[in-house]
């Protein structure tokens, strides 16, 4: 299709603000008489708070308030950034209080101080006396489910948040009849989002008595609801403002600091209070990615046809449910529309432990599931002496596939082309040959992995998006959306969709990047890779309404019917002749100032999107493994995506690069570590937690197979989370190809890799040799 | 207040004198007292490089520098990179190459890259990576940041 703006790499709308330092983030706003909040955190992984004495802290000059659980409502609330459900059975687990009288992990928030400045607040924390009754704690899902394990939440005596699963077909029958049954265990570690901007908010009570919260959030309208719920306020009494945000990756799709910050302001008589977490606090008391243990059992025919799969998942959600079981369930839905299994049994368990709280993180459980599945497929291929790519090709679904459970229909499916393209780009066959018969300490290998993902959450949750367009006097338009720009570039894409629809150049669409729940259209925010797909539909709808109104005004002027006219490059034209009738600005001026017919051209609309589009792709990677150091180096990597029509190629590439680097971090470096005895975090900082630096990150290549999906605006599908899914298993499979050693847990940190090589005898165990000599 | 000290420094060519707490960090003086909020804080302990500025021509993490150490010093922050409305070649390259996503690491990246190009106007890719090794980014996988710095270096030729 011939587009003027869609499909072009127009410049990010916020780029100038960001390179000049003018983009204002939450901490860049200063209110008069602003106070500072700090939090007292539990040193114990599991403990009852018996007594809190804040007398000394309150007496310290400069301390305005000390808050303890006794000062706050005892309403338990859920923090997950999901739309509210009118069905009580479909709501998130309500297991949080703003401050707790029972610590469930090291760092759980017990009390808070509001003071004139940070030093005073920190001093005051030390003056709060807390008496704890220390309880036994559990750190692994297995221990938490064991007989006699300490109970974290009274209403979950077995520590299982949920064990609800799904299945279709008859997997037991398929196992009975199978030529081969292959099983494998896989494990992923707990990692963190590491958005570079901290978790931060400030709150005050305005002159109308309303609580105003400014926050670095992905979900302002949801924050409004949850702050109100947690504090027992009427929802309309809360207003949330979201300025520029310095990365979210799902961590800010959760309500973490806002209720407490609002409570701090209320305790200080409504004065503005800022609560900005330290980096340590971000690591300890925001959210993490669920560490998962997966057992996969697959029935395969001798010809390599995948028949049935039984997937058992243990998901460690930490001390509170947050997104709870949704993550395991959501991920269990994403892997299904890729390979043609005739039976699937998916049995996830989400389990409480005394660790930091796991929640949403880019990919929402899917990276863990695909790490297991795509590693497993390579293990199957190896065991059955099949080509790993051919095994996948043989088992792919086709267009028209309907998921038996969600009833989502696959309308576009570019995986075959993604695989072809990947093989070609990385020169698979040529390198395969070159790698044959390698000896010596450095071995090269090729690996690949495919993935499937969705666009938004339908049919599991409501997908409502809002958009508002106002045409200005000069024919430009101002667009407001409730979906948030968090760095992914959604504002720019919404601007392009609007510009394309209205025959405007990109720079004549002004997108309001700040969300304010008083004036921003209702929308649940930035998550689930829903912005371009879901909010894009609302934006397109609003732009089409504006177009209709523009042509109605032009019809008055020209006497032609709206159907005979079009908007092209800021002009109204008679479509058949290409003759210019008037400019868009003429129409706009009529709409504002015609003495009789004036009615400014606006649209304020929403879309309840009850359709989904599956996005797809694959990673192809070549690695070099140093047997003597255990170091895995990525030599070449391609991520090939079927995300439908790409609205902005340069921004799309940026999404791929960032997602891949996050997945490589999880594959090779990143892991939150805890003292197994005390549960204390061992590396809650950016030095000891190995976030990839520029020197750790290889050149990442992005490529696209542009299918057209009829459900999406201009044929587009999701992309944001997709790139974080397949790189980790592809790297793992490449290490298997290079060394013959199958790793079952990530990260492939050099020490782990080295020890495994020694264990399997790939390198000599010099230490063992020495001790033998001593004997 | 009696426990405050007088600090004089030049920021982006302009002189400032102000009273600060003797323990104040340079980062806080810049952001809170002088409102150069383009400089960000990411960790407060010198790990992320987000608060990078130039102090007397040297790249420093302003979260680790006591303000008193900048007494009489000359500072460049992200607000000082453009010449009026004219962006620096690096800023311009970050625009055209999509070097910024969430934008939070961008000011620090720009300062580190400015420092690099001053020392080495035509760095190869390895030198670019070495020069930015102290600045973390979670959005970009660094790909388009490297592109941007190399583009700026090319255009200065």
mmCIF file with all atom_site columns, C-alpha atoms in Angstrom, chain A residues 11-12 14-16 18-25 27-30 119 191-198 244-247 249 278-280 361-362 485-488 649-655 657-659 661-662 665 670 684-689 691-695 697-700, chain B residues 21 23 25 28 31-33 35-45 47-48 50 78-82 85 87 90-92 94-107 109-110 125-126 128-147:
data_model
loop_
_atom_site.group_PDB
_atom_site.id
_atom_site.type_symbol
_atom_site.label_atom_id
_atom_site.label_alt_id
_atom_site.label_comp_id
_atom_site.label_asym_id
_atom_site.label_entity_id
_atom_site.label_seq_id
_atom_site.pdbx_PDB_ins_code
_atom_site.Cartn_x
_atom_site.Cartn_y
_atom_site.Cartn_z
_atom_site.occupancy
_atom_site.B_iso_or_equiv
_atom_site.pdbx_formal_charge
_atom_site.auth_seq_id
_atom_site.auth_comp_id
_atom_site.auth_asym_id
_atom_site.auth_atom_id
_atom_site.pdbx_PDB_model_num
ATOM 1   C CA . UNK A 1 11  ? 11.814 11.171  13.959 1.00 0.00 ? 11  UNK A CA 1
ATOM 2   C CA . UNK A 1 12  ? 10.701 10.474  17.513 1.00 0.00 ? 12  UNK A CA 1
ATOM 3   C CA . UNK A 1 14  ? 10.194 13.583  21.943 1.00 0.00 ? 14  UNK A CA 1
ATOM 4   C CA . UNK A 1 15  ? 13.728 13.309  20.600 1.00 0.00 ? 15  UNK A CA 1
ATOM 5   C CA . UNK A 1 16  ? 14.624 16.997  20.856 1.00 0.00 ? 16  UNK A CA 1
ATOM 6   C CA . UNK A 1 18  ? 15.406 14.162  25.300 1.00 0.00 ? 18  UNK A CA 1
ATOM 7   C CA . UNK A 1 19  ? 18.719 15.253  23.765 1.00 0.00 ? 19  UNK A CA 1
ATOM 8   C CA . UNK A 1 20  ? 18.538 18.756  25.200 1.00 0.00 ? 20  UNK A CA 1
ATOM 9   C CA . UNK A 1 21  ? 17.691 17.758  28.761 1.00 0.00 ? 21  UNK A CA 1
ATOM 10  C CA . UNK A 1 22  ? 14.322 19.492  28.558 1.00 0.00 ? 22  UNK A CA 1
ATOM 11  C CA . UNK A 1 23  ? 12.260 16.319  28.943 1.00 0.00 ? 23  UNK A CA 1
ATOM 12  C CA . UNK A 1 24  ? 10.905 16.471  32.489 1.00 0.00 ? 24  UNK A CA 1
ATOM 13  C CA . UNK A 1 25  ? 10.657 13.257  34.486 1.00 0.00 ? 25  UNK A CA 1
ATOM 14  C CA . UNK A 1 27  ? 11.967 13.944  39.871 1.00 0.00 ? 27  UNK A CA 1
ATOM 15  C CA . UNK A 1 28  ? 12.429 17.051  37.750 1.00 0.00 ? 28  UNK A CA 1
ATOM 16  C CA . UNK A 1 29  ? 9.366  18.764  39.192 1.00 0.00 ? 29  UNK A CA 1
ATOM 17  C CA . UNK A 1 30  ? 9.715  20.731  42.398 1.00 0.00 ? 30  UNK A CA 1
ATOM 18  C CA . UNK A 1 119 ? 19.383 13.387  55.963 1.00 0.00 ? 119 UNK A CA 1
ATOM 19  C CA . UNK A 1 191 ? 16.116 -11.015 37.070 1.00 0.00 ? 191 UNK A CA 1
ATOM 20  C CA . UNK A 1 192 ? 15.145 -7.376  37.258 1.00 0.00 ? 192 UNK A CA 1
ATOM 21  C CA . UNK A 1 193 ? 13.920 -4.709  34.887 1.00 0.00 ? 193 UNK A CA 1
ATOM 22  C CA . UNK A 1 194 ? 16.667 -2.197  35.685 1.00 0.00 ? 194 UNK A CA 1
ATOM 23  C CA . UNK A 1 195 ? 14.947 0.787   34.144 1.00 0.00 ? 195 UNK A CA 1
ATOM 24  C CA . UNK A 1 196 ? 17.534 3.487   34.585 1.00 0.00 ? 196 UNK A CA 1
ATOM 25  C CA . UNK A 1 197 ? 15.099 5.911   36.203 1.00 0.00 ? 197 UNK A CA 1
ATOM 26  C CA . UNK A 1 198 ? 14.225 4.833   39.718 1.00 0.00 ? 198 UNK A CA 1
ATOM 27  C CA . UNK A 1 244 ? 8.219  11.520  30.896 1.00 0.00 ? 244 UNK A CA 1
ATOM 28  C CA . UNK A 1 245 ? 9.277  8.142   32.234 1.00 0.00 ? 245 UNK A CA 1
ATOM 29  C CA . UNK A 1 246 ? 12.756 6.671   32.229 1.00 0.00 ? 246 UNK A CA 1
ATOM 30  C CA . UNK A 1 247 ? 11.889 3.121   31.295 1.00 0.00 ? 247 UNK A CA 1
ATOM 31  C CA . UNK A 1 249 ? 9.614  -2.749  31.182 1.00 0.00 ? 249 UNK A CA 1
ATOM 32  C CA . UNK A 1 278 ? 17.307 4.281   45.990 1.00 0.00 ? 278 UNK A CA 1
ATOM 33  C CA . UNK A 1 279 ? 18.644 1.766   43.469 1.00 0.00 ? 279 UNK A CA 1
ATOM 34  C CA . UNK A 1 280 ? 18.849 -0.817  46.285 1.00 0.00 ? 280 UNK A CA 1
ATOM 35  C CA . UNK A 1 361 ? 8.325  -7.849  33.152 1.00 0.00 ? 361 UNK A CA 1
ATOM 36  C CA . UNK A 1 362 ? 8.688  -7.489  29.386 1.00 0.00 ? 362 UNK A CA 1
ATOM 37  C CA . UNK A 1 485 ? 4.868  6.749   26.024 1.00 0.00 ? 485 UNK A CA 1
ATOM 38  C CA . UNK A 1 486 ? 7.536  5.007   28.083 1.00 0.00 ? 486 UNK A CA 1
ATOM 39  C CA . UNK A 1 487 ? 10.388 5.167   25.613 1.00 0.00 ? 487 UNK A CA 1
ATOM 40  C CA . UNK A 1 488 ? 9.039  2.592   23.175 1.00 0.00 ? 488 UNK A CA 1
ATOM 41  C CA . UNK A 1 649 ? 11.149 0.969   10.985 1.00 0.00 ? 649 UNK A CA 1
ATOM 42  C CA . UNK A 1 650 ? 13.773 2.861   12.964 1.00 0.00 ? 650 UNK A CA 1
ATOM 43  C CA . UNK A 1 651 ? 11.759 2.805   16.169 1.00 0.00 ? 651 UNK A CA 1
ATOM 44  C CA . UNK A 1 652 ? 10.932 -0.863  15.550 1.00 0.00 ? 652 UNK A CA 1
ATOM 45  C CA . UNK A 1 653 ? 14.619 -1.700  15.233 1.00 0.00 ? 653 UNK A CA 1
ATOM 46  C CA . UNK A 1 654 ? 15.196 0.108   18.519 1.00 0.00 ? 654 UNK A CA 1
ATOM 47  C CA . UNK A 1 655 ? 12.612 -2.095  20.210 1.00 0.00 ? 655 UNK A CA 1
ATOM 48  C CA . UNK A 1 657 ? 17.779 -4.111  19.949 1.00 0.00 ? 657 UNK A CA 1
ATOM 49  C CA . UNK A 1 658 ? 16.647 -3.365  23.500 1.00 0.00 ? 658 UNK A CA 1
ATOM 50  C CA . UNK A 1 659 ? 14.619 -6.542  23.880 1.00 0.00 ? 659 UNK A CA 1
ATOM 51  C CA . UNK A 1 661 ? 19.967 -7.148  24.889 1.00 0.00 ? 661 UNK A CA 1
ATOM 52  C CA . UNK A 1 662 ? 17.629 -7.792  27.817 1.00 0.00 ? 662 UNK A CA 1
ATOM 53  C CA . UNK A 1 665 ? 21.503 -10.354 29.833 1.00 0.00 ? 665 UNK A CA 1
ATOM 54  C CA . UNK A 1 670 ? 21.893 -11.404 35.043 1.00 0.00 ? 670 UNK A CA 1
ATOM 55  C CA . UNK A 1 684 ? 20.979 -5.280  44.835 1.00 0.00 ? 684 UNK A CA 1
ATOM 56  C CA . UNK A 1 685 ? 23.025 -2.728  42.924 1.00 0.00 ? 685 UNK A CA 1
ATOM 57  C CA . UNK A 1 686 ? 24.195 -2.101  39.373 1.00 0.00 ? 686 UNK A CA 1
ATOM 58  C CA . UNK A 1 687 ? 27.744 -3.168  40.122 1.00 0.00 ? 687 UNK A CA 1
ATOM 59  C CA . UNK A 1 688 ? 27.115 -6.656  41.493 1.00 0.00 ? 688 UNK A CA 1
ATOM 60  C CA . UNK A 1 689 ? 24.006 -7.275  39.416 1.00 0.00 ? 689 UNK A CA 1
ATOM 61  C CA . UNK A 1 691 ? 23.403 -5.508  33.757 1.00 0.00 ? 691 UNK A CA 1
ATOM 62  C CA . UNK A 1 692 ? 25.025 -5.675  30.315 1.00 0.00 ? 692 UNK A CA 1
ATOM 63  C CA . UNK A 1 693 ? 27.263 -2.706  29.618 1.00 0.00 ? 693 UNK A CA 1
ATOM 64  C CA . UNK A 1 694 ? 28.077 -1.553  26.117 1.00 0.00 ? 694 UNK A CA 1
ATOM 65  C CA . UNK A 1 695 ? 31.182 -3.769  26.248 1.00 0.00 ? 695 UNK A CA 1
ATOM 66  C CA . UNK A 1 697 ? 26.632 -6.275  24.311 1.00 0.00 ? 697 UNK A CA 1
ATOM 67  C CA . UNK A 1 698 ? 27.291 -7.586  20.811 1.00 0.00 ? 698 UNK A CA 1
ATOM 68  C CA . UNK A 1 699 ? 26.039 -5.895  17.682 1.00 0.00 ? 699 UNK A CA 1
ATOM 69  C CA . UNK A 1 700 ? 22.399 -6.859  17.441 1.00 0.00 ? 700 UNK A CA 1
ATOM 70  C CA . UNK B 2 21  ? 25.252 22.248  52.679 1.00 0.00 ? 21  UNK B CA 1
ATOM 71  C CA . UNK B 2 23  ? 28.061 17.605  52.356 1.00 0.00 ? 23  UNK B CA 1
ATOM 72  C CA . UNK B 2 25  ? 26.552 16.394  46.234 1.00 0.00 ? 25  UNK B CA 1
ATOM 73  C CA . UNK B 2 28  ? 21.942 17.867  43.921 1.00 0.00 ? 28  UNK B CA 1
ATOM 74  C CA . UNK B 2 31  ? 19.488 19.708  39.935 1.00 0.00 ? 31  UNK B CA 1
ATOM 75  C CA . UNK B 2 32  ? 17.839 21.159  42.999 1.00 0.00 ? 32  UNK B CA 1
ATOM 76  C CA . UNK B 2 33  ? 19.534 24.500  43.584 1.00 0.00 ? 33  UNK B CA 1
ATOM 77  C CA . UNK B 2 35  ? 17.556 23.456  38.354 1.00 0.00 ? 35  UNK B CA 1
ATOM 78  C CA . UNK B 2 36  ? 19.737 21.919  35.666 1.00 0.00 ? 36  UNK B CA 1
ATOM 79  C CA . UNK B 2 37  ? 17.430 18.917  35.777 1.00 0.00 ? 37  UNK B CA 1
ATOM 80  C CA . UNK B 2 38  ? 18.729 17.554  32.474 1.00 0.00 ? 38  UNK B CA 1
ATOM 81  C CA . UNK B 2 39  ? 21.350 15.746  34.561 1.00 0.00 ? 39  UNK B CA 1
ATOM 82  C CA . UNK B 2 40  ? 19.664 12.642  36.006 1.00 0.00 ? 40  UNK B CA 1
ATOM 83  C CA . UNK B 2 41  ? 20.297 10.278  38.888 1.00 0.00 ? 41  UNK B CA 1
ATOM 84  C CA . UNK B 2 42  ? 20.122 6.539   38.318 1.00 0.00 ? 42  UNK B CA 1
ATOM 85  C CA . UNK B 2 43  ? 21.922 4.902   41.216 1.00 0.00 ? 43  UNK B CA 1
ATOM 86  C CA . UNK B 2 44  ? 23.641 7.518   43.360 1.00 0.00 ? 44  UNK B CA 1
ATOM 87  C CA . UNK B 2 45  ? 26.773 5.419   43.653 1.00 0.00 ? 45  UNK B CA 1
ATOM 88  C CA . UNK B 2 47  ? 27.510 2.630   38.705 1.00 0.00 ? 47  UNK B CA 1
ATOM 89  C CA . UNK B 2 48  ? 25.244 3.855   35.938 1.00 0.00 ? 48  UNK B CA 1
ATOM 90  C CA . UNK B 2 50  ? 23.475 8.788   34.143 1.00 0.00 ? 50  UNK B CA 1
ATOM 91  C CA . UNK B 2 78  ? 23.427 18.509  28.787 1.00 0.00 ? 78  UNK B CA 1
ATOM 92  C CA . UNK B 2 79  ? 21.772 21.929  28.776 1.00 0.00 ? 79  UNK B CA 1
ATOM 93  C CA . UNK B 2 80  ? 25.096 23.403  27.692 1.00 0.00 ? 80  UNK B CA 1
ATOM 94  C CA . UNK B 2 81  ? 25.700 21.200  24.658 1.00 0.00 ? 81  UNK B CA 1
ATOM 95  C CA . UNK B 2 82  ? 23.559 23.131  22.178 1.00 0.00 ? 82  UNK B CA 1
ATOM 96  C CA . UNK B 2 85  ? 18.828 26.584  19.189 1.00 0.00 ? 85  UNK B CA 1
ATOM 97  C CA . UNK B 2 87  ? 22.161 21.318  18.509 1.00 0.00 ? 87  UNK B CA 1
ATOM 98  C CA . UNK B 2 90  ? 26.185 14.568  18.754 1.00 0.00 ? 90  UNK B CA 1
ATOM 99  C CA . UNK B 2 91  ? 22.728 15.728  19.780 1.00 0.00 ? 91  UNK B CA 1
ATOM 100 C CA . UNK B 2 92  ? 21.786 15.908  16.139 1.00 0.00 ? 92  UNK B CA 1
ATOM 101 C CA . UNK B 2 94  ? 21.102 11.061  18.480 1.00 0.00 ? 94  UNK B CA 1
ATOM 102 C CA . UNK B 2 95  ? 18.005 12.520  16.796 1.00 0.00 ? 95  UNK B CA 1
ATOM 103 C CA . UNK B 2 96  ? 18.607 11.110  13.350 1.00 0.00 ? 96  UNK B CA 1
ATOM 104 C CA . UNK B 2 97  ? 19.885 7.704   14.537 1.00 0.00 ? 97  UNK B CA 1
ATOM 105 C CA . UNK B 2 98  ? 17.193 7.199   17.201 1.00 0.00 ? 98  UNK B CA 1
ATOM 106 C CA . UNK B 2 99  ? 19.847 7.084   19.916 1.00 0.00 ? 99  UNK B CA 1
ATOM 107 C CA . UNK B 2 100 ? 17.339 7.954   22.648 1.00 0.00 ? 100 UNK B CA 1
ATOM 108 C CA . UNK B 2 101 ? 14.424 5.795   23.694 1.00 0.00 ? 101 UNK B CA 1
ATOM 109 C CA . UNK B 2 102 ? 13.207 6.525   27.232 1.00 0.00 ? 102 UNK B CA 1
ATOM 110 C CA . UNK B 2 103 ? 15.846 9.251   27.232 1.00 0.00 ? 103 UNK B CA 1
ATOM 111 C CA . UNK B 2 104 ? 16.927 8.860   30.823 1.00 0.00 ? 104 UNK B CA 1
ATOM 112 C CA . UNK B 2 105 ? 20.491 7.763   30.092 1.00 0.00 ? 105 UNK B CA 1
ATOM 113 C CA . UNK B 2 106 ? 20.740 10.157  27.144 1.00 0.00 ? 106 UNK B CA 1
ATOM 114 C CA . UNK B 2 107 ? 22.162 13.226  28.926 1.00 0.00 ? 107 UNK B CA 1
ATOM 115 C CA . UNK B 2 109 ? 25.586 9.329   27.213 1.00 0.00 ? 109 UNK B CA 1
ATOM 116 C CA . UNK B 2 110 ? 25.853 12.660  25.402 1.00 0.00 ? 110 UNK B CA 1
ATOM 117 C CA . UNK B 2 125 ? 33.637 1.147   17.108 1.00 0.00 ? 125 UNK B CA 1
ATOM 118 C CA . UNK B 2 126 ? 35.793 -0.413  19.820 1.00 0.00 ? 126 UNK B CA 1
ATOM 119 C CA . UNK B 2 128 ? 33.269 4.233   21.066 1.00 0.00 ? 128 UNK B CA 1
ATOM 120 C CA . UNK B 2 129 ? 32.330 1.266   23.204 1.00 0.00 ? 129 UNK B CA 1
ATOM 121 C CA . UNK B 2 130 ? 35.318 1.805   25.489 1.00 0.00 ? 130 UNK B CA 1
ATOM 122 C CA . UNK B 2 131 ? 34.412 5.475   25.803 1.00 0.00 ? 131 UNK B CA 1
ATOM 123 C CA . UNK B 2 132 ? 30.823 4.746   26.836 1.00 0.00 ? 132 UNK B CA 1
ATOM 124 C CA . UNK B 2 133 ? 31.595 1.744   29.048 1.00 0.00 ? 133 UNK B CA 1
ATOM 125 C CA . UNK B 2 134 ? 30.603 3.605   32.196 1.00 0.00 ? 134 UNK B CA 1
ATOM 126 C CA . UNK B 2 135 ? 27.121 4.500   30.988 1.00 0.00 ? 135 UNK B CA 1
ATOM 127 C CA . UNK B 2 136 ? 24.296 1.998   31.287 1.00 0.00 ? 136 UNK B CA 1
ATOM 128 C CA . UNK B 2 137 ? 21.265 1.872   29.010 1.00 0.00 ? 137 UNK B CA 1
ATOM 129 C CA . UNK B 2 138 ? 18.432 -0.639  29.235 1.00 0.00 ? 138 UNK B CA 1
ATOM 130 C CA . UNK B 2 139 ? 16.395 0.447   26.200 1.00 0.00 ? 139 UNK B CA 1
ATOM 131 C CA . UNK B 2 140 ? 18.632 0.412   23.159 1.00 0.00 ? 140 UNK B CA 1
ATOM 132 C CA . UNK B 2 141 ? 21.057 -2.486  23.406 1.00 0.00 ? 141 UNK B CA 1
ATOM 133 C CA . UNK B 2 142 ? 23.491 0.392   22.688 1.00 0.00 ? 142 UNK B CA 1
ATOM 134 C CA . UNK B 2 143 ? 23.209 -0.242  18.925 1.00 0.00 ? 143 UNK B CA 1
ATOM 135 C CA . UNK B 2 144 ? 21.872 3.126   17.878 1.00 0.00 ? 144 UNK B CA 1
ATOM 136 C CA . UNK B 2 145 ? 23.964 4.925   20.467 1.00 0.00 ? 145 UNK B CA 1
ATOM 137 C CA . UNK B 2 146 ? 27.086 3.559   18.784 1.00 0.00 ? 146 UNK B CA 1
ATOM 138 C CA . UNK B 2 147 ? 25.569 4.536   15.418 1.00 0.00 ? 147 UNK B CA 1
#
